[in-house]
One Martini backbone bead per residue (centre of mass of N, CA, C, O) as a GRO file, in nm:
protein
   65
    1UNK     BB    1  -9.036  -1.222   7.581
    2UNK     BB    2  -8.969  -1.001   7.848
    3UNK     BB    3  -8.970  -1.066   8.205
    4UNK     BB    4  -8.957  -0.870   8.483
    5UNK     BB    5  -8.980  -0.755   8.800
    6UNK     BB    6  -9.125  -0.488   8.733
    7UNK     BB    7  -9.368  -0.615   8.590
    8UNK     BB    8  -9.467  -0.787   8.827
    9UNK     BB    9  -9.509  -0.552   9.025
   10UNK     BB   10  -9.704  -0.391   8.852
   11UNK     BB   11  -9.919  -0.612   8.840
   12UNK     BB   12  -9.965  -0.650   9.144
   13UNK     BB   13 -10.048  -0.352   9.203
   14UNK     BB   14 -10.284  -0.348   9.005
   15UNK     BB   15 -10.451  -0.570   9.138
   16UNK     BB   16 -10.471  -0.440   9.418
   17UNK     BB   17 -10.602  -0.180   9.327
   18UNK     BB   18 -10.856  -0.305   9.204
   19UNK     BB   19 -10.955  -0.454   9.451
   20UNK     BB   20 -10.986  -0.201   9.641
   21UNK     BB   21 -11.172  -0.042   9.463
   22UNK     BB   22 -11.410  -0.246   9.457
   23UNK     BB   23 -11.439  -0.274   9.761
   24UNK     BB   24 -11.510   0.025   9.822
   25UNK     BB   25 -11.757   0.040   9.637
   26UNK     BB   26 -11.920  -0.177   9.787
   27UNK     BB   27 -11.925  -0.029  10.058
   28UNK     BB   28 -12.080   0.214   9.963
   29UNK     BB   29 -12.340   0.059   9.891
   30UNK     BB   30 -12.383  -0.047  10.173
   31UNK     BB   31 -12.412   0.229  10.303
   32UNK     BB   32 -12.654   0.321  10.137
   33UNK     BB   33 -12.841   0.096  10.231
   34UNK     BB   34 -12.831   0.166  10.530
   35UNK     BB   35 -12.940   0.456  10.502
   36UNK     BB   36 -13.212   0.377  10.380
   37UNK     BB   37 -13.304   0.199  10.614
   38UNK     BB   38 -13.287   0.418  10.830
   39UNK     BB   39 -13.500   0.605  10.710
   40UNK     BB   40 -13.731   0.402  10.708
   41UNK     BB   41 -13.725   0.339  11.016
   42UNK     BB   42 -13.771   0.627  11.114
   43UNK     BB   43 -14.048   0.663  10.983
   44UNK     BB   44 -14.182   0.422  11.122
   45UNK     BB   45 -14.132   0.519  11.411
   46UNK     BB   46 -14.299   0.779  11.394
   47UNK     BB   47 -14.566   0.641  11.329
   48UNK     BB   48 -14.577   0.464  11.587
   49UNK     BB   49 -14.570   0.701  11.789
   50UNK     BB   50 -14.833   0.829  11.700
   51UNK     BB   51 -15.012   0.585  11.759
   52UNK     BB   52 -14.942   0.566  12.058
   53UNK     BB   53 -15.044   0.847  12.139
   54UNK     BB   54 -15.334   0.803  12.049
   55UNK     BB   55 -15.392   0.562  12.237
   56UNK     BB   56 -15.333   0.713  12.500
   57UNK     BB   57 -15.551   0.929  12.463
   58UNK     BB   58 -15.789   0.735  12.448
   59UNK     BB   59 -15.744   0.612  12.727
   60UNK     BB   60 -15.767   0.876  12.887
   61UNK     BB   61 -16.057   0.944  12.792
   62UNK     BB   62 -16.191   0.685  12.903
   63UNK     BB   63 -16.109   0.726  13.207
   64UNK     BB   64 -16.258   1.008  13.241
   65UNK     BB   65 -16.562   0.892  13.162
   0.00000   0.00000   0.00000
């Protein structure tokens, strides 16, 4: 079995290509995770803002009476 420089270069580029492919795929899933967390936190923030506004209205009503 004869191995020449072209075979070694082909192997090296193949390994690098596979490495970067898997690395980019894992980054995509990280990005998806971050986007899901962002949606969840935005929904929670809206809920907390509604509660805050309700409490402010209750406080204003108490001070008026």
